[in-house]
Amino acid sequence: MAVKLTSLEVMGDAPVIPVIVLTEVAHAVPLARALVEGGIRMLEVTLRTPVALACIEAMAREVPEAVVGAGTVRSAADAQAAAMAGARFAVSPGYTQSVGKACHDLELPLLPGVATGSEIMAAQEDGYTALKFFPALQAGGVAMLKAWQGPFGDVKFCPTGGITGGNAGDFLRLPNVVCVGGSWLTPPEVVARGDWAHITQLARQAAAVHRHG
């Protein structure tokens, strides 16, 4: 039986959680292996394509050293389907009580998406203090996270949305940021041509990004 994780453990495992969009199940397992080889174990597979759940299932079954999660979880049904497929954590673009309760009942660690103070407070009321800041760049970026340090000093964030290898370090230097989420580790054209060595190289670079002390 897989060890149960907390949301903070999911965020703290590596500096970057790759945000993965897959259109072919055949790519799932070699991609997961390439990322793990590069030192990235927490893999967020977004529920944005018809094959996403099948990809989660294949990764969870074939790559046990990976910790596969589901992204773009927008309903209790999404959370249930993700858990059934073998997901060990969930990430949502926003926050609702029904998604929060579903993940709590399923014992599925959730990184709820927030972009405003009110959303942070709603998530906190339901016991969530490790949150995804989304869409990070469009919602205020580094300046917004700095502003939140005062009123929400007990909250930890994973900024996602507009994060790249070039600006990840700016976010990771903030004391309230544990990791970032980004799609730059899995460029669609690299995945399409099956260049797994390149994916491993990107993962290694991401795993080595310096976090605040």
mmCIF file of N, CA, C and O in Angstrom, residues 135-172:
data_model
loop_
_atom_site.group_PDB
_atom_site.id
_atom_site.type_symbol
_atom_site.label_atom_id
_atom_site.label_comp_id
_atom_site.label_asym_id
_atom_site.label_seq_id
_atom_site.Cartn_x
_atom_site.Cartn_y
_atom_site.Cartn_z
ATOM 1 N N PRO A 135 -3.663 31.730 -11.829
ATOM 2 C CA PRO A 135 -2.458 31.692 -12.665
ATOM 3 C C PRO A 135 -1.440 32.693 -12.128
ATOM 4 O O PRO A 135 -1.713 33.895 -12.078
ATOM 5 N N ALA A 136 -0.287 32.211 -11.729
ATOM 6 C CA ALA A 136 0.655 32.998 -10.926
ATOM 7 C C ALA A 136 1.065 34.313 -11.580
ATOM 8 O O ALA A 136 0.946 35.379 -10.969
ATOM 9 N N LEU A 137 1.549 34.247 -12.797
ATOM 10 C CA LEU A 137 2.064 35.460 -13.440
ATOM 11 C C LEU A 137 0.943 36.473 -13.682
ATOM 12 O O LEU A 137 1.076 37.651 -13.397
ATOM 13 N N GLN A 138 -0.180 35.967 -14.171
ATOM 14 C CA GLN A 138 -1.307 36.840 -14.518
ATOM 15 C C GLN A 138 -1.982 37.411 -13.269
ATOM 16 O O GLN A 138 -2.605 38.474 -13.327
ATOM 17 N N ALA A 139 -1.868 36.719 -12.138
ATOM 18 C CA ALA A 139 -2.556 37.147 -10.913
ATOM 19 C C ALA A 139 -1.672 37.969 -9.985
ATOM 20 O O ALA A 139 -2.048 38.219 -8.846
ATOM 21 N N GLY A 140 -0.501 38.388 -10.465
ATOM 22 C CA GLY A 140 0.308 39.282 -9.643
ATOM 23 C C GLY A 140 1.723 38.816 -9.364
ATOM 24 O O GLY A 140 2.531 39.574 -8.830
ATOM 25 N N GLY A 141 2.009 37.556 -9.686
ATOM 26 C CA GLY A 141 3.375 37.052 -9.610
ATOM 27 C C GLY A 141 4.061 37.214 -8.269
ATOM 28 O O GLY A 141 3.450 37.111 -7.204
ATOM 29 N N VAL A 142 5.364 37.491 -8.337
ATOM 30 C CA VAL A 142 6.197 37.612 -7.143
ATOM 31 C C VAL A 142 5.679 38.705 -6.214
ATOM 32 O O VAL A 142 5.640 38.532 -4.988
ATOM 33 N N ALA A 143 5.238 39.818 -6.778
ATOM 34 C CA ALA A 143 4.756 40.938 -5.953
ATOM 35 C C ALA A 143 3.545 40.539 -5.119
ATOM 36 O O ALA A 143 3.433 40.913 -3.945
ATOM 37 N N MET A 144 2.638 39.761 -5.712
ATOM 38 C CA MET A 144 1.451 39.326 -4.971
ATOM 39 C C MET A 144 1.842 38.388 -3.828
ATOM 40 O O MET A 144 1.329 38.514 -2.703
ATOM 41 N N LEU A 145 2.741 37.456 -4.096
ATOM 42 C CA LEU A 145 3.179 36.526 -3.054
ATOM 43 C C LEU A 145 3.868 37.269 -1.910
ATOM 44 O O LEU A 145 3.680 36.928 -0.740
ATOM 45 N N LYS A 146 4.633 38.290 -2.235
ATOM 46 C CA LYS A 146 5.272 39.102 -1.188
ATOM 47 C C LYS A 146 4.211 39.813 -0.341
ATOM 48 O O LYS A 146 4.323 39.883 0.888
ATOM 49 N N ALA A 147 3.169 40.322 -1.003
ATOM 50 C CA ALA A 147 2.091 41.014 -0.288
ATOM 51 C C ALA A 147 1.333 40.072 0.639
ATOM 52 O O ALA A 147 0.876 40.468 1.710
ATOM 53 N N TRP A 148 1.199 38.809 0.234
ATOM 54 C CA TRP A 148 0.460 37.824 1.043
ATOM 55 C C TRP A 148 1.249 37.348 2.257
ATOM 56 O O TRP A 148 0.664 36.767 3.174
ATOM 57 N N GLN A 149 2.553 37.577 2.278
ATOM 58 C CA GLN A 149 3.349 37.088 3.403
ATOM 59 C C GLN A 149 2.881 37.670 4.728
ATOM 60 O O GLN A 149 2.953 37.009 5.766
ATOM 61 N N GLY A 150 2.378 38.915 4.700
ATOM 62 C CA GLY A 150 1.912 39.543 5.931
ATOM 63 C C GLY A 150 0.657 38.891 6.485
ATOM 64 O O GLY A 150 0.674 38.253 7.541
ATOM 65 N N PRO A 151 -0.483 38.991 5.763
ATOM 66 C CA PRO A 151 -1.736 38.451 6.295
ATOM 67 C C PRO A 151 -1.814 36.925 6.280
ATOM 68 O O PRO A 151 -2.566 36.342 7.054
ATOM 69 N N PHE A 152 -1.049 36.287 5.398
ATOM 70 C CA PHE A 152 -1.131 34.820 5.276
ATOM 71 C C PHE A 152 0.236 34.182 5.497
ATOM 72 O O PHE A 152 0.695 33.346 4.722
ATOM 73 N N GLY A 153 0.858 34.575 6.593
ATOM 74 C CA GLY A 153 2.208 34.093 6.890
ATOM 75 C C GLY A 153 2.298 32.609 7.140
ATOM 76 O O GLY A 153 3.379 32.016 7.065
ATOM 77 N N ASP A 154 1.155 31.977 7.450
ATOM 78 C CA ASP A 154 1.144 30.541 7.753
ATOM 79 C C ASP A 154 0.803 29.691 6.524
ATOM 80 O O ASP A 154 0.642 28.470 6.638
ATOM 81 N N VAL A 155 0.684 30.330 5.363
ATOM 82 C CA VAL A 155 0.303 29.600 4.143
ATOM 83 C C VAL A 155 1.519 29.403 3.247
ATOM 84 O O VAL A 155 2.353 30.293 3.110
ATOM 85 N N LYS A 156 1.624 28.212 2.653
ATOM 86 C CA LYS A 156 2.698 27.919 1.705
ATOM 87 C C LYS A 156 2.109 27.762 0.307
ATOM 88 O O LYS A 156 1.002 27.227 0.149
ATOM 89 N N PHE A 157 2.870 28.199 -0.691
ATOM 90 C CA PHE A 157 2.341 28.246 -2.054
ATOM 91 C C PHE A 157 3.189 27.464 -3.064
ATOM 92 O O PHE A 157 4.403 27.347 -2.917
ATOM 93 N N CYS A 158 2.491 26.994 -4.097
ATOM 94 C CA CYS A 158 3.113 26.448 -5.302
ATOM 95 C C CYS A 158 2.601 27.290 -6.466
ATOM 96 O O CYS A 158 1.518 27.022 -6.996
ATOM 97 N N PRO A 159 3.324 28.348 -6.860
ATOM 98 C CA PRO A 159 2.877 29.165 -7.994
ATOM 99 C C PRO A 159 2.926 28.361 -9.296
ATOM 100 O O PRO A 159 3.897 27.655 -9.557
ATOM 101 N N THR A 160 1.873 28.477 -10.076
ATOM 102 C CA THR A 160 1.778 27.776 -11.361
ATOM 103 C C THR A 160 1.089 28.711 -12.351
ATOM 104 O O THR A 160 0.166 29.431 -11.978
ATOM 105 N N GLY A 161 1.542 28.679 -13.600
ATOM 106 C CA GLY A 161 0.944 29.535 -14.619
ATOM 107 C C GLY A 161 1.903 30.627 -15.022
ATOM 108 O O GLY A 161 2.095 31.595 -14.287
ATOM 109 N N GLY A 162 2.574 30.421 -16.154
ATOM 110 C CA GLY A 162 3.549 31.392 -16.620
ATOM 111 C C GLY A 162 4.935 31.196 -16.040
ATOM 112 O O GLY A 162 5.836 31.997 -16.284
ATOM 113 N N ILE A 163 5.122 30.114 -15.257
ATOM 114 C CA ILE A 163 6.439 29.839 -14.683
ATOM 115 C C ILE A 163 7.292 29.125 -15.731
ATOM 116 O O ILE A 163 6.819 28.210 -16.410
ATOM 117 N N THR A 164 8.542 29.552 -15.834
ATOM 118 C CA THR A 164 9.483 28.951 -16.790
ATOM 119 C C THR A 164 10.803 28.657 -16.077
ATOM 120 O O THR A 164 11.002 29.070 -14.926
ATOM 121 N N GLY A 165 11.684 27.973 -16.791
ATOM 122 C CA GLY A 165 13.004 27.751 -16.230
ATOM 123 C C GLY A 165 13.723 29.058 -15.942
ATOM 124 O O GLY A 165 14.572 29.143 -15.054
ATOM 125 N N GLY A 166 13.356 30.096 -16.675
ATOM 126 C CA GLY A 166 13.996 31.396 -16.514
ATOM 127 C C GLY A 166 13.553 32.173 -15.286
ATOM 128 O O GLY A 166 14.348 32.898 -14.685
ATOM 129 N N ASN A 167 12.279 32.051 -14.893
ATOM 130 C CA ASN A 167 11.797 32.844 -13.750
ATOM 131 C C ASN A 167 11.499 32.012 -12.504
ATOM 132 O O ASN A 167 11.118 32.561 -11.471
ATOM 133 N N ALA A 168 11.670 30.688 -12.587
ATOM 134 C CA ALA A 168 11.346 29.823 -11.434
ATOM 135 C C ALA A 168 12.120 30.233 -10.188
ATOM 136 O O ALA A 168 11.575 30.269 -9.077
ATOM 137 N N GLY A 169 13.392 30.577 -10.378
ATOM 138 C CA GLY A 169 14.221 30.953 -9.235
ATOM 139 C C GLY A 169 13.711 32.172 -8.493
ATOM 140 O O GLY A 169 13.838 32.260 -7.264
ATOM 141 N N ASP A 170 13.110 33.128 -9.215
ATOM 142 C CA ASP A 170 12.565 34.330 -8.581
ATOM 143 C C ASP A 170 11.465 33.964 -7.583
ATOM 144 O O ASP A 170 11.337 34.589 -6.524
ATOM 145 N N PHE A 171 10.657 32.974 -7.939
ATOM 146 C CA PHE A 171 9.578 32.528 -7.056
ATOM 147 C C PHE A 171 10.112 31.671 -5.907
ATOM 148 O O PHE A 171 9.687 31.826 -4.764
ATOM 149 N N LEU A 172 11.054 30.785 -6.228
ATOM 150 C CA LEU A 172 11.565 29.855 -5.221
ATOM 151 C C LEU A 172 12.380 30.549 -4.138
ATOM 152 O O LEU A 172 12.590 29.980 -3.063
#
